[in-house]
């Protein structure tokens, strides 16, 4: 009995660390960490919260979990929780990222946008247009135009060129500096980034429309399937993610039908060198295997209930998302020092900013949204819409650059 109480106390202590970090993040006005006036202002207003985040910045979830938990099954479960977010285990997942995602599930409840998550993108686009912006669709950027070391515009695949004071790339850093910027050598900062991070694998995605009767009435919206043992967690096709949005919003499908979105990690190497016929055949084989696994674990008779099915591979992700190798994003080559190695929004090229999952604070919807907020604030300061101090800017950027070399 004493051992059980002690174990529970240690688990609760680990949970407190998660909540402590989340509360610190939630208490701050989150803007650009590259803007010193904001940074110092937040520190003077919330010194304890800032010091908390600074303390955990170079730490990882797995190492902290092992301070409080010895049970191998529970540690493996925490690995799975982190893998769902970052495609790496807890030892490689920055503690701040883990806290953001795991706590946010419970803070304020779970909310789902009626009409599907695509409605969020449509609302953002409408807001931009309402504020006087113009969005060009089917406009494929093939290069970033530079003049005398400064980014000044972009060139599209149809030859059109657009010029601006600032250029913001939401492509991965591999695409930005490997394809869009035409230069013989990588900037030093990007070399350092690629020494610390590699491209995470891509995904195989299956979208299906099925007859509603194949799902039990108490079926949940989200499922994560990992058969056999924990060792398959990070293997290609080893674990299966499943979302059924029509459980929450029946308007997304015809009456009596459900939508299943199934995905699992898959490498581009598995799909290279195939003829069109072999490519389509392999998609069918892999999809059949995954459906069989879901029939065995969750929904007997699933195959016979399918009305519609479409399969996407890493090649699909590469084509439609314009991501090198269809990658999900960056993952550390080894155990990282938390978020120390992750670059921010500014780059070594004047006028060029990066945003997205290969910028601080990394992968995940929340982290990427934060990256966008940070970038907007830094750009606003640089073009005179926010206060800035050029002297403090230069000092802070050098300091942050030095911190990244410690990773």
mmCIF file of C-alpha atoms in Angstrom:
data_model
loop_
_atom_site.group_PDB
_atom_site.id
_atom_site.type_symbol
_atom_site.label_atom_id
_atom_site.label_comp_id
_atom_site.label_asym_id
_atom_site.label_seq_id
_atom_site.Cartn_x
_atom_site.Cartn_y
_atom_site.Cartn_z
ATOM 1 C CA UNK A 1 0.000 0.000 0.000
ATOM 2 C CA UNK A 2 2.815 2.404 0.833
ATOM 3 C CA UNK A 3 4.437 1.667 -2.501
ATOM 4 C CA UNK A 4 1.191 2.492 -4.335
ATOM 5 C CA UNK A 5 0.797 5.811 -2.548
ATOM 6 C CA UNK A 6 4.412 6.699 -3.286
ATOM 7 C CA UNK A 7 3.997 5.781 -6.950
ATOM 8 C CA UNK A 8 0.814 7.836 -7.250
ATOM 9 C CA UNK A 9 2.525 10.776 -5.578
ATOM 10 C CA UNK A 10 5.370 10.648 -8.087
ATOM 11 C CA UNK A 11 2.963 10.494 -11.032
ATOM 12 C CA UNK A 12 1.052 13.460 -9.621
ATOM 13 C CA UNK A 13 4.340 15.350 -9.260
ATOM 14 C CA UNK A 14 5.067 14.726 -12.956
ATOM 15 C CA UNK A 15 1.569 15.916 -13.848
ATOM 16 C CA UNK A 16 2.164 19.071 -11.810
ATOM 17 C CA UNK A 17 5.216 19.850 -13.976
ATOM 18 C CA UNK A 18 3.056 19.670 -17.108
ATOM 19 C CA UNK A 19 0.445 21.961 -15.583
ATOM 20 C CA UNK A 20 3.111 24.351 -14.277
ATOM 21 C CA UNK A 21 4.544 24.819 -17.774
ATOM 22 C CA UNK A 22 1.112 25.122 -19.394
ATOM 23 C CA UNK A 23 -0.032 27.714 -16.855
ATOM 24 C CA UNK A 24 3.173 29.694 -17.407
ATOM 25 C CA UNK A 25 2.553 29.718 -21.167
ATOM 26 C CA UNK A 26 -1.098 30.600 -20.677
ATOM 27 C CA UNK A 27 -0.297 33.566 -18.423
ATOM 28 C CA UNK A 28 1.905 35.344 -20.971
ATOM 29 C CA UNK A 29 1.011 37.438 -23.970
ATOM 30 C CA UNK A 30 2.730 35.263 -26.534
ATOM 31 C CA UNK A 31 4.546 37.264 -29.187
ATOM 32 C CA UNK A 32 7.979 37.123 -30.792
ATOM 33 C CA UNK A 33 10.789 35.880 -28.561
ATOM 34 C CA UNK A 34 13.129 37.659 -30.993
ATOM 35 C CA UNK A 35 11.738 41.056 -30.002
ATOM 36 C CA UNK A 36 13.602 42.306 -26.892
ATOM 37 C CA UNK A 37 11.191 45.061 -25.793
ATOM 38 C CA UNK A 38 8.354 42.540 -25.599
ATOM 39 C CA UNK A 39 10.591 39.927 -23.986
ATOM 40 C CA UNK A 40 11.892 42.201 -21.257
ATOM 41 C CA UNK A 41 8.406 43.602 -20.663
ATOM 42 C CA UNK A 42 6.994 40.123 -20.110
ATOM 43 C CA UNK A 43 9.856 39.227 -17.787
ATOM 44 C CA UNK A 44 9.259 42.252 -15.568
ATOM 45 C CA UNK A 45 5.524 41.534 -15.438
ATOM 46 C CA UNK A 46 5.752 37.732 -14.962
ATOM 47 C CA UNK A 47 9.309 36.888 -13.828
ATOM 48 C CA UNK A 48 8.410 33.542 -12.229
ATOM 49 C CA UNK A 49 6.562 32.286 -15.305
ATOM 50 C CA UNK A 50 9.382 33.389 -17.633
ATOM 51 C CA UNK A 51 12.000 31.676 -15.476
ATOM 52 C CA UNK A 52 9.870 28.508 -15.423
ATOM 53 C CA UNK A 53 9.791 28.382 -19.216
ATOM 54 C CA UNK A 54 13.501 29.189 -19.473
ATOM 55 C CA UNK A 55 14.269 26.328 -17.065
ATOM 56 C CA UNK A 56 12.321 23.772 -19.086
ATOM 57 C CA UNK A 57 13.308 25.096 -22.545
ATOM 58 C CA UNK A 58 16.338 22.756 -22.920
ATOM 59 C CA UNK A 59 14.587 19.717 -21.404
ATOM 60 C CA UNK A 60 12.657 16.818 -22.911
ATOM 61 C CA UNK A 61 9.469 15.088 -21.794
ATOM 62 C CA UNK A 62 10.991 11.611 -21.561
ATOM 63 C CA UNK A 63 13.810 12.619 -19.237
ATOM 64 C CA UNK A 64 11.423 14.421 -16.888
ATOM 65 C CA UNK A 65 8.945 11.529 -16.964
ATOM 66 C CA UNK A 66 11.685 9.153 -15.853
ATOM 67 C CA UNK A 67 12.351 11.299 -12.797
ATOM 68 C CA UNK A 68 8.878 10.505 -11.505
ATOM 69 C CA UNK A 69 7.800 7.261 -13.170
ATOM 70 C CA UNK A 70 9.432 3.819 -13.226
ATOM 71 C CA UNK A 71 6.599 1.720 -14.652
ATOM 72 C CA UNK A 72 7.761 0.669 -18.170
ATOM 73 C CA UNK A 73 4.192 0.379 -19.459
ATOM 74 C CA UNK A 74 3.325 3.902 -18.357
ATOM 75 C CA UNK A 75 6.561 5.260 -19.835
ATOM 76 C CA UNK A 76 5.734 3.522 -23.110
ATOM 77 C CA UNK A 77 2.281 5.085 -23.020
ATOM 78 C CA UNK A 78 3.892 8.529 -22.602
ATOM 79 C CA UNK A 79 6.117 7.701 -25.585
ATOM 80 C CA UNK A 80 2.963 7.014 -27.601
ATOM 81 C CA UNK A 81 1.346 10.265 -26.469
ATOM 82 C CA UNK A 82 4.397 12.215 -27.648
ATOM 83 C CA UNK A 83 4.638 10.224 -30.883
ATOM 84 C CA UNK A 84 1.056 11.183 -31.751
ATOM 85 C CA UNK A 85 2.136 14.832 -31.645
ATOM 86 C CA UNK A 86 5.712 14.792 -32.931
ATOM 87 C CA UNK A 87 6.403 11.378 -34.588
ATOM 88 C CA UNK A 88 9.210 10.797 -32.052
ATOM 89 C CA UNK A 89 9.256 9.279 -28.588
ATOM 90 C CA UNK A 90 9.153 11.206 -25.315
ATOM 91 C CA UNK A 91 12.934 11.299 -24.929
ATOM 92 C CA UNK A 92 13.112 13.326 -28.153
ATOM 93 C CA UNK A 93 10.058 15.522 -27.519
ATOM 94 C CA UNK A 94 10.699 18.966 -25.973
ATOM 95 C CA UNK A 95 8.970 19.289 -22.611
ATOM 96 C CA UNK A 96 7.349 22.599 -23.504
ATOM 97 C CA UNK A 97 5.725 21.073 -26.613
ATOM 98 C CA UNK A 98 4.448 18.096 -24.629
ATOM 99 C CA UNK A 99 2.951 20.398 -22.007
ATOM 100 C CA UNK A 100 1.255 22.583 -24.618
ATOM 101 C CA UNK A 101 -0.451 19.671 -26.328
ATOM 102 C CA UNK A 102 -1.247 17.307 -23.452
ATOM 103 C CA UNK A 103 -2.683 20.033 -21.198
ATOM 104 C CA UNK A 104 -4.565 21.850 -23.945
ATOM 105 C CA UNK A 105 -6.733 18.767 -24.439
ATOM 106 C CA UNK A 106 -8.329 19.423 -21.074
ATOM 107 C CA UNK A 107 -8.151 23.219 -20.759
ATOM 108 C CA UNK A 108 -11.578 24.650 -21.531
ATOM 109 C CA UNK A 109 -12.909 21.354 -22.861
ATOM 110 C CA UNK A 110 -12.812 19.955 -26.395
ATOM 111 C CA UNK A 111 -14.146 22.129 -29.210
ATOM 112 C CA UNK A 112 -14.837 21.077 -32.785
ATOM 113 C CA UNK A 113 -15.800 23.491 -35.595
ATOM 114 C CA UNK A 114 -19.114 22.596 -37.197
ATOM 115 C CA UNK A 115 -18.625 21.990 -40.891
ATOM 116 C CA UNK A 116 -15.125 20.568 -40.387
ATOM 117 C CA UNK A 117 -11.708 22.038 -39.639
ATOM 118 C CA UNK A 118 -11.587 23.429 -43.174
ATOM 119 C CA UNK A 119 -13.889 26.119 -41.844
ATOM 120 C CA UNK A 120 -10.984 27.527 -39.812
ATOM 121 C CA UNK A 121 -8.914 28.068 -42.966
ATOM 122 C CA UNK A 122 -11.906 29.633 -44.740
ATOM 123 C CA UNK A 123 -12.493 32.015 -41.829
ATOM 124 C CA UNK A 124 -8.836 33.051 -41.788
ATOM 125 C CA UNK A 125 -8.894 33.644 -45.542
ATOM 126 C CA UNK A 126 -12.085 35.718 -45.248
ATOM 127 C CA UNK A 127 -10.528 37.790 -42.470
ATOM 128 C CA UNK A 128 -7.477 38.544 -44.591
ATOM 129 C CA UNK A 129 -9.571 39.597 -47.572
ATOM 130 C CA UNK A 130 -11.847 41.713 -45.373
ATOM 131 C CA UNK A 131 -8.747 43.562 -44.131
ATOM 132 C CA UNK A 132 -7.681 44.404 -47.668
ATOM 133 C CA UNK A 133 -5.386 41.480 -48.490
ATOM 134 C CA UNK A 134 -5.431 39.496 -51.715
ATOM 135 C CA UNK A 135 -4.983 35.718 -51.805
ATOM 136 C CA UNK A 136 -3.771 34.100 -55.010
ATOM 137 C CA UNK A 137 -4.798 30.479 -55.436
ATOM 138 C CA UNK A 138 -3.082 27.983 -57.744
ATOM 139 C CA UNK A 139 -0.021 30.233 -57.563
ATOM 140 C CA UNK A 140 3.027 27.989 -57.260
ATOM 141 C CA UNK A 141 6.112 29.847 -55.999
ATOM 142 C CA UNK A 142 9.263 28.444 -57.614
ATOM 143 C CA UNK A 143 11.867 30.862 -56.290
ATOM 144 C CA UNK A 144 12.502 33.717 -53.884
ATOM 145 C CA UNK A 145 14.053 36.719 -55.633
ATOM 146 C CA UNK A 146 17.066 38.256 -53.917
ATOM 147 C CA UNK A 147 19.011 41.417 -54.687
ATOM 148 C CA UNK A 148 22.320 42.193 -52.985
ATOM 149 C CA UNK A 149 21.646 39.614 -50.281
ATOM 150 C CA UNK A 150 18.115 40.799 -49.510
ATOM 151 C CA UNK A 151 14.854 38.960 -50.262
ATOM 152 C CA UNK A 152 12.718 41.296 -52.365
ATOM 153 C CA UNK A 153 10.091 39.135 -54.090
ATOM 154 C CA UNK A 154 8.887 35.785 -55.383
ATOM 155 C CA UNK A 155 8.636 34.222 -58.831
ATOM 156 C CA UNK A 156 5.748 31.921 -59.768
ATOM 157 C CA UNK A 157 5.785 28.900 -62.057
ATOM 158 C CA UNK A 158 3.906 30.895 -64.722
ATOM 159 C CA UNK A 159 6.637 33.568 -64.738
ATOM 160 C CA UNK A 160 4.810 36.251 -62.768
ATOM 161 C CA UNK A 161 6.832 38.128 -60.160
ATOM 162 C CA UNK A 162 5.680 39.897 -57.009
ATOM 163 C CA UNK A 163 7.822 42.261 -54.942
ATOM 164 C CA UNK A 164 7.499 43.267 -51.279
ATOM 165 C CA UNK A 165 9.345 44.724 -48.300
ATOM 166 C CA UNK A 166 9.278 41.357 -46.533
ATOM 167 C CA UNK A 167 8.987 37.779 -47.744
ATOM 168 C CA UNK A 168 7.567 35.104 -45.428
ATOM 169 C CA UNK A 169 8.030 31.443 -46.342
ATOM 170 C CA UNK A 170 5.816 28.803 -44.761
ATOM 171 C CA UNK A 171 7.613 26.065 -46.674
ATOM 172 C CA UNK A 172 9.897 23.778 -44.692
ATOM 173 C CA UNK A 173 13.435 25.043 -44.213
ATOM 174 C CA UNK A 174 14.603 22.255 -46.565
ATOM 175 C CA UNK A 175 12.332 23.624 -49.291
ATOM 176 C CA UNK A 176 13.025 27.287 -48.515
ATOM 177 C CA UNK A 177 16.814 27.046 -48.570
ATOM 178 C CA UNK A 178 17.154 24.013 -50.819
ATOM 179 C CA UNK A 179 14.748 24.974 -53.598
ATOM 180 C CA UNK A 180 13.304 28.480 -53.309
ATOM 181 C CA UNK A 181 16.574 30.271 -52.524
ATOM 182 C CA UNK A 182 19.005 29.837 -55.390
ATOM 183 C CA UNK A 183 22.493 29.818 -53.862
ATOM 184 C CA UNK A 184 25.446 27.458 -53.973
ATOM 185 C CA UNK A 185 26.009 27.092 -50.229
ATOM 186 C CA UNK A 186 23.635 26.936 -47.286
ATOM 187 C CA UNK A 187 23.757 29.757 -44.730
ATOM 188 C CA UNK A 188 25.611 28.655 -41.595
ATOM 189 C CA UNK A 189 22.457 28.742 -39.498
ATOM 190 C CA UNK A 190 20.717 26.354 -41.897
ATOM 191 C CA UNK A 191 23.733 24.020 -41.842
ATOM 192 C CA UNK A 192 23.486 23.919 -38.071
ATOM 193 C CA UNK A 193 19.735 23.263 -38.261
ATOM 194 C CA UNK A 194 20.268 20.286 -40.571
ATOM 195 C CA UNK A 195 22.955 18.898 -38.270
ATOM 196 C CA UNK A 196 20.447 18.773 -35.425
ATOM 197 C CA UNK A 197 17.241 17.881 -37.334
ATOM 198 C CA UNK A 198 16.276 15.504 -40.113
ATOM 199 C CA UNK A 199 13.056 15.224 -42.074
ATOM 200 C CA UNK A 200 10.414 13.185 -40.279
ATOM 201 C CA UNK A 201 8.687 10.526 -42.364
ATOM 202 C CA UNK A 202 5.519 11.273 -44.251
ATOM 203 C CA UNK A 203 2.125 9.581 -43.980
ATOM 204 C CA UNK A 204 -0.088 7.206 -45.852
ATOM 205 C CA UNK A 205 -3.652 8.554 -45.627
ATOM 206 C CA UNK A 206 -6.924 6.766 -46.296
ATOM 207 C CA UNK A 207 -10.223 8.631 -46.562
ATOM 208 C CA UNK A 208 -13.312 6.448 -46.512
ATOM 209 C CA UNK A 209 -17.056 6.854 -46.579
ATOM 210 C CA UNK A 210 -18.766 3.942 -44.814
ATOM 211 C CA UNK A 211 -22.262 2.806 -43.838
ATOM 212 C CA UNK A 212 -23.045 4.032 -40.342
ATOM 213 C CA UNK A 213 -24.250 0.650 -39.056
ATOM 214 C CA UNK A 214 -20.693 -0.756 -39.082
ATOM 215 C CA UNK A 215 -19.768 1.522 -36.171
ATOM 216 C CA UNK A 216 -21.110 0.809 -32.668
ATOM 217 C CA UNK A 217 -23.340 3.573 -31.287
ATOM 218 C CA UNK A 218 -20.801 4.431 -28.563
ATOM 219 C CA UNK A 219 -17.888 4.830 -31.007
ATOM 220 C CA UNK A 220 -15.487 7.651 -30.105
ATOM 221 C CA UNK A 221 -14.212 10.242 -32.569
ATOM 222 C CA UNK A 222 -10.480 9.482 -32.235
ATOM 223 C CA UNK A 223 -8.598 6.190 -32.047
ATOM 224 C CA UNK A 224 -4.941 5.210 -31.915
ATOM 225 C CA UNK A 225 -4.229 1.572 -32.747
ATOM 226 C CA UNK A 226 -0.978 -0.101 -31.706
ATOM 227 C CA UNK A 227 -1.065 -3.898 -31.782
ATOM 228 C CA UNK A 228 1.505 -6.405 -30.545
ATOM 229 C CA UNK A 229 3.899 -4.338 -28.420
ATOM 230 C CA UNK A 230 5.328 -0.865 -27.901
ATOM 231 C CA UNK A 231 8.384 -1.572 -30.067
ATOM 232 C CA UNK A 232 6.330 -1.091 -33.251
ATOM 233 C CA UNK A 233 5.385 2.460 -32.269
ATOM 234 C CA UNK A 234 7.878 4.306 -34.493
ATOM 235 C CA UNK A 235 8.030 1.736 -37.302
ATOM 236 C CA UNK A 236 6.450 2.533 -40.705
ATOM 237 C CA UNK A 237 2.794 1.431 -40.610
ATOM 238 C CA UNK A 238 3.399 0.319 -36.994
ATOM 239 C CA UNK A 239 0.621 2.416 -35.481
ATOM 240 C CA UNK A 240 -2.647 3.665 -36.938
ATOM 241 C CA UNK A 241 -4.325 7.025 -36.335
ATOM 242 C CA UNK A 242 -8.080 7.145 -36.951
ATOM 243 C CA UNK A 243 -10.445 10.108 -36.835
ATOM 244 C CA UNK A 244 -14.195 9.950 -37.448
ATOM 245 C CA UNK A 245 -15.349 13.589 -37.642
ATOM 246 C CA UNK A 246 -18.963 12.653 -38.346
ATOM 247 C CA UNK A 247 -19.226 11.377 -34.765
ATOM 248 C CA UNK A 248 -19.149 15.049 -33.731
ATOM 249 C CA UNK A 249 -20.716 16.622 -36.821
ATOM 250 C CA UNK A 250 -23.115 14.462 -38.831
ATOM 251 C CA UNK A 251 -23.569 17.213 -41.440
ATOM 252 C CA UNK A 252 -20.219 16.284 -43.002
ATOM 253 C CA UNK A 253 -21.633 13.121 -44.629
ATOM 254 C CA UNK A 254 -24.934 11.962 -46.147
ATOM 255 C CA UNK A 255 -27.476 10.523 -43.732
ATOM 256 C CA UNK A 256 -26.569 7.014 -42.618
ATOM 257 C CA UNK A 257 -22.876 7.423 -43.476
ATOM 258 C CA UNK A 258 -19.646 8.165 -41.632
ATOM 259 C CA UNK A 259 -16.290 9.556 -42.732
ATOM 260 C CA UNK A 260 -13.121 7.757 -41.618
ATOM 261 C CA UNK A 261 -9.731 9.420 -41.915
ATOM 262 C CA UNK A 262 -6.982 6.860 -41.350
ATOM 263 C CA UNK A 263 -3.285 7.607 -41.451
ATOM 264 C CA UNK A 264 -0.001 5.989 -40.543
ATOM 265 C CA UNK A 265 3.659 6.885 -40.952
ATOM 266 C CA UNK A 266 5.223 5.982 -44.280
ATOM 267 C CA UNK A 267 8.543 6.790 -45.923
ATOM 268 C CA UNK A 268 8.975 8.219 -49.413
ATOM 269 C CA UNK A 269 11.563 5.478 -50.028
ATOM 270 C CA UNK A 270 8.741 2.901 -49.963
ATOM 271 C CA UNK A 271 7.137 4.552 -52.990
ATOM 272 C CA UNK A 272 10.067 5.410 -55.224
ATOM 273 C CA UNK A 273 10.821 3.702 -58.531
ATOM 274 C CA UNK A 274 7.317 2.299 -59.073
ATOM 275 C CA UNK A 275 5.480 2.334 -62.381
ATOM 276 C CA UNK A 276 2.006 3.853 -62.340
ATOM 277 C CA UNK A 277 0.424 0.404 -62.324
ATOM 278 C CA UNK A 278 2.677 -0.861 -59.520
ATOM 279 C CA UNK A 279 2.108 2.343 -57.546
ATOM 280 C CA UNK A 280 -1.682 1.973 -57.657
ATOM 281 C CA UNK A 281 -1.417 -1.737 -56.838
ATOM 282 C CA UNK A 282 0.773 -1.048 -53.812
ATOM 283 C CA UNK A 283 -1.663 1.573 -52.538
ATOM 284 C CA UNK A 284 -4.408 -1.042 -52.674
ATOM 285 C CA UNK A 285 -2.323 -3.684 -50.893
ATOM 286 C CA UNK A 286 -1.269 -1.362 -48.055
ATOM 287 C CA UNK A 287 -4.816 -0.025 -47.650
ATOM 288 C CA UNK A 288 -6.214 -3.578 -47.527
ATOM 289 C CA UNK A 289 -3.759 -4.508 -44.775
ATOM 290 C CA UNK A 290 -4.702 -1.480 -42.685
ATOM 291 C CA UNK A 291 -8.430 -2.108 -43.152
ATOM 292 C CA UNK A 292 -7.919 -5.719 -42.042
ATOM 293 C CA UNK A 293 -6.174 -4.502 -38.880
ATOM 294 C CA UNK A 294 -9.045 -2.121 -38.119
ATOM 295 C CA UNK A 295 -11.575 -4.891 -38.724
ATOM 296 C CA UNK A 296 -9.757 -7.106 -36.254
ATOM 297 C CA UNK A 297 -9.329 -4.476 -33.533
ATOM 298 C CA UNK A 298 -12.296 -2.118 -33.874
ATOM 299 C CA UNK A 299 -14.917 -2.602 -36.556
ATOM 300 C CA UNK A 300 -15.710 -6.146 -37.788
ATOM 301 C CA UNK A 301 -17.180 -6.043 -41.287
ATOM 302 C CA UNK A 302 -15.638 -2.658 -42.090
ATOM 303 C CA UNK A 303 -14.541 -3.676 -45.594
ATOM 304 C CA UNK A 304 -18.046 -4.602 -46.700
ATOM 305 C CA UNK A 305 -19.408 -1.273 -45.422
ATOM 306 C CA UNK A 306 -17.121 0.909 -47.588
ATOM 307 C CA UNK A 307 -18.918 3.150 -50.096
ATOM 308 C CA UNK A 308 -15.904 5.280 -51.046
ATOM 309 C CA UNK A 309 -12.154 5.058 -50.512
ATOM 310 C CA UNK A 310 -9.226 7.233 -51.544
ATOM 311 C CA UNK A 311 -5.589 6.561 -50.642
ATOM 312 C CA UNK A 312 -2.805 9.144 -50.462
ATOM 313 C CA UNK A 313 0.908 8.385 -50.093
ATOM 314 C CA UNK A 314 4.016 10.435 -49.283
ATOM 315 C CA UNK A 315 4.038 11.358 -52.984
ATOM 316 C CA UNK A 316 0.559 12.827 -52.557
ATOM 317 C CA UNK A 317 1.735 14.899 -49.595
ATOM 318 C CA UNK A 318 4.742 16.110 -51.571
ATOM 319 C CA UNK A 319 2.617 17.102 -54.560
ATOM 320 C CA UNK A 320 -0.230 18.901 -52.824
ATOM 321 C CA UNK A 321 1.538 20.277 -49.750
ATOM 322 C CA UNK A 322 4.835 21.114 -51.506
ATOM 323 C CA UNK A 323 6.870 19.546 -48.709
ATOM 324 C CA UNK A 324 10.213 17.912 -49.412
ATOM 325 C CA UNK A 325 9.752 14.111 -49.390
ATOM 326 C CA UNK A 326 6.219 14.770 -48.117
ATOM 327 C CA UNK A 327 7.738 15.183 -44.655
ATOM 328 C CA UNK A 328 5.606 15.796 -41.577
ATOM 329 C CA UNK A 329 8.275 18.196 -40.329
ATOM 330 C CA UNK A 330 11.640 18.182 -38.555
ATOM 331 C CA UNK A 331 12.630 15.578 -36.003
ATOM 332 C CA UNK A 332 15.875 15.493 -34.007
ATOM 333 C CA UNK A 333 18.709 13.252 -35.165
ATOM 334 C CA UNK A 334 19.315 12.223 -31.560
ATOM 335 C CA UNK A 335 18.127 13.304 -28.133
ATOM 336 C CA UNK A 336 17.946 17.112 -28.435
ATOM 337 C CA UNK A 337 18.368 19.761 -25.775
ATOM 338 C CA UNK A 338 14.698 20.595 -25.752
ATOM 339 C CA UNK A 339 13.948 23.465 -28.112
ATOM 340 C CA UNK A 340 17.412 25.033 -28.027
ATOM 341 C CA UNK A 341 18.285 23.978 -31.575
ATOM 342 C CA UNK A 342 15.046 25.180 -33.169
ATOM 343 C CA UNK A 343 15.484 28.398 -35.226
ATOM 344 C CA UNK A 344 13.099 31.320 -34.898
ATOM 345 C CA UNK A 345 11.418 33.337 -37.667
ATOM 346 C CA UNK A 346 14.246 35.619 -38.798
ATOM 347 C CA UNK A 347 16.835 34.203 -41.177
ATOM 348 C CA UNK A 348 20.352 35.097 -42.277
ATOM 349 C CA UNK A 349 18.857 36.650 -45.428
ATOM 350 C CA UNK A 350 17.639 40.203 -44.860
ATOM 351 C CA UNK A 351 13.914 40.574 -45.496
ATOM 352 C CA UNK A 352 13.226 36.810 -45.412
ATOM 353 C CA UNK A 353 11.300 35.168 -42.582
ATOM 354 C CA UNK A 354 10.319 31.543 -42.063
ATOM 355 C CA UNK A 355 7.209 30.292 -40.313
ATOM 356 C CA UNK A 356 5.745 26.850 -39.597
ATOM 357 C CA UNK A 357 6.813 23.573 -38.057
ATOM 358 C CA UNK A 358 10.528 23.908 -38.855
ATOM 359 C CA UNK A 359 10.640 27.065 -36.737
ATOM 360 C CA UNK A 360 10.373 27.474 -32.972
ATOM 361 C CA UNK A 361 8.453 25.928 -31.227
ATOM 362 C CA UNK A 362 8.142 23.068 -33.745
ATOM 363 C CA UNK A 363 5.435 20.599 -34.756
ATOM 364 C CA UNK A 364 1.773 20.498 -33.837
ATOM 365 C CA UNK A 365 -1.168 22.784 -34.580
ATOM 366 C CA UNK A 366 -0.684 24.881 -31.446
ATOM 367 C CA UNK A 367 3.072 25.259 -32.002
ATOM 368 C CA UNK A 368 2.649 26.228 -35.658
ATOM 369 C CA UNK A 369 -0.048 28.781 -34.791
ATOM 370 C CA UNK A 370 2.310 30.268 -32.196
ATOM 371 C CA UNK A 371 5.042 30.413 -34.849
ATOM 372 C CA UNK A 372 2.703 32.496 -37.024
ATOM 373 C CA UNK A 373 1.896 34.908 -34.184
ATOM 374 C CA UNK A 374 5.601 35.287 -33.394
ATOM 375 C CA UNK A 375 6.473 35.966 -37.019
ATOM 376 C CA UNK A 376 3.717 38.562 -37.451
ATOM 377 C CA UNK A 377 4.951 40.444 -34.388
ATOM 378 C CA UNK A 378 8.609 40.369 -35.491
ATOM 379 C CA UNK A 379 7.707 41.592 -38.993
ATOM 380 C CA UNK A 380 5.469 44.321 -37.559
ATOM 381 C CA UNK A 381 8.397 45.567 -35.461
ATOM 382 C CA UNK A 382 10.768 45.489 -38.425
ATOM 383 C CA UNK A 383 8.469 47.539 -40.674
ATOM 384 C CA UNK A 384 7.667 50.082 -37.986
ATOM 385 C CA UNK A 385 4.210 48.975 -36.840
ATOM 386 C CA UNK A 386 5.506 47.957 -33.404
ATOM 387 C CA UNK A 387 8.141 49.513 -31.176
ATOM 388 C CA UNK A 388 11.676 48.181 -31.583
ATOM 389 C CA UNK A 389 15.229 48.836 -30.434
ATOM 390 C CA UNK A 390 17.845 48.135 -33.142
ATOM 391 C CA UNK A 391 20.650 47.899 -30.576
ATOM 392 C CA UNK A 392 18.782 45.463 -28.330
ATOM 393 C CA UNK A 393 17.595 43.554 -31.434
ATOM 394 C CA UNK A 394 21.157 42.912 -32.563
ATOM 395 C CA UNK A 395 22.256 41.836 -29.078
ATOM 396 C CA UNK A 396 19.290 39.475 -28.597
ATOM 397 C CA UNK A 397 19.631 37.860 -32.040
ATOM 398 C CA UNK A 398 23.326 37.163 -31.382
ATOM 399 C CA UNK A 399 22.456 35.690 -27.988
ATOM 400 C CA UNK A 400 19.742 33.435 -29.453
ATOM 401 C CA UNK A 401 22.142 32.334 -32.182
ATOM 402 C CA UNK A 402 24.692 31.388 -29.550
ATOM 403 C CA UNK A 403 22.080 29.400 -27.603
ATOM 404 C CA UNK A 404 21.285 27.393 -30.750
ATOM 405 C CA UNK A 405 24.942 26.367 -31.075
ATOM 406 C CA UNK A 406 24.631 24.662 -27.663
ATOM 407 C CA UNK A 407 22.136 22.185 -29.137
#
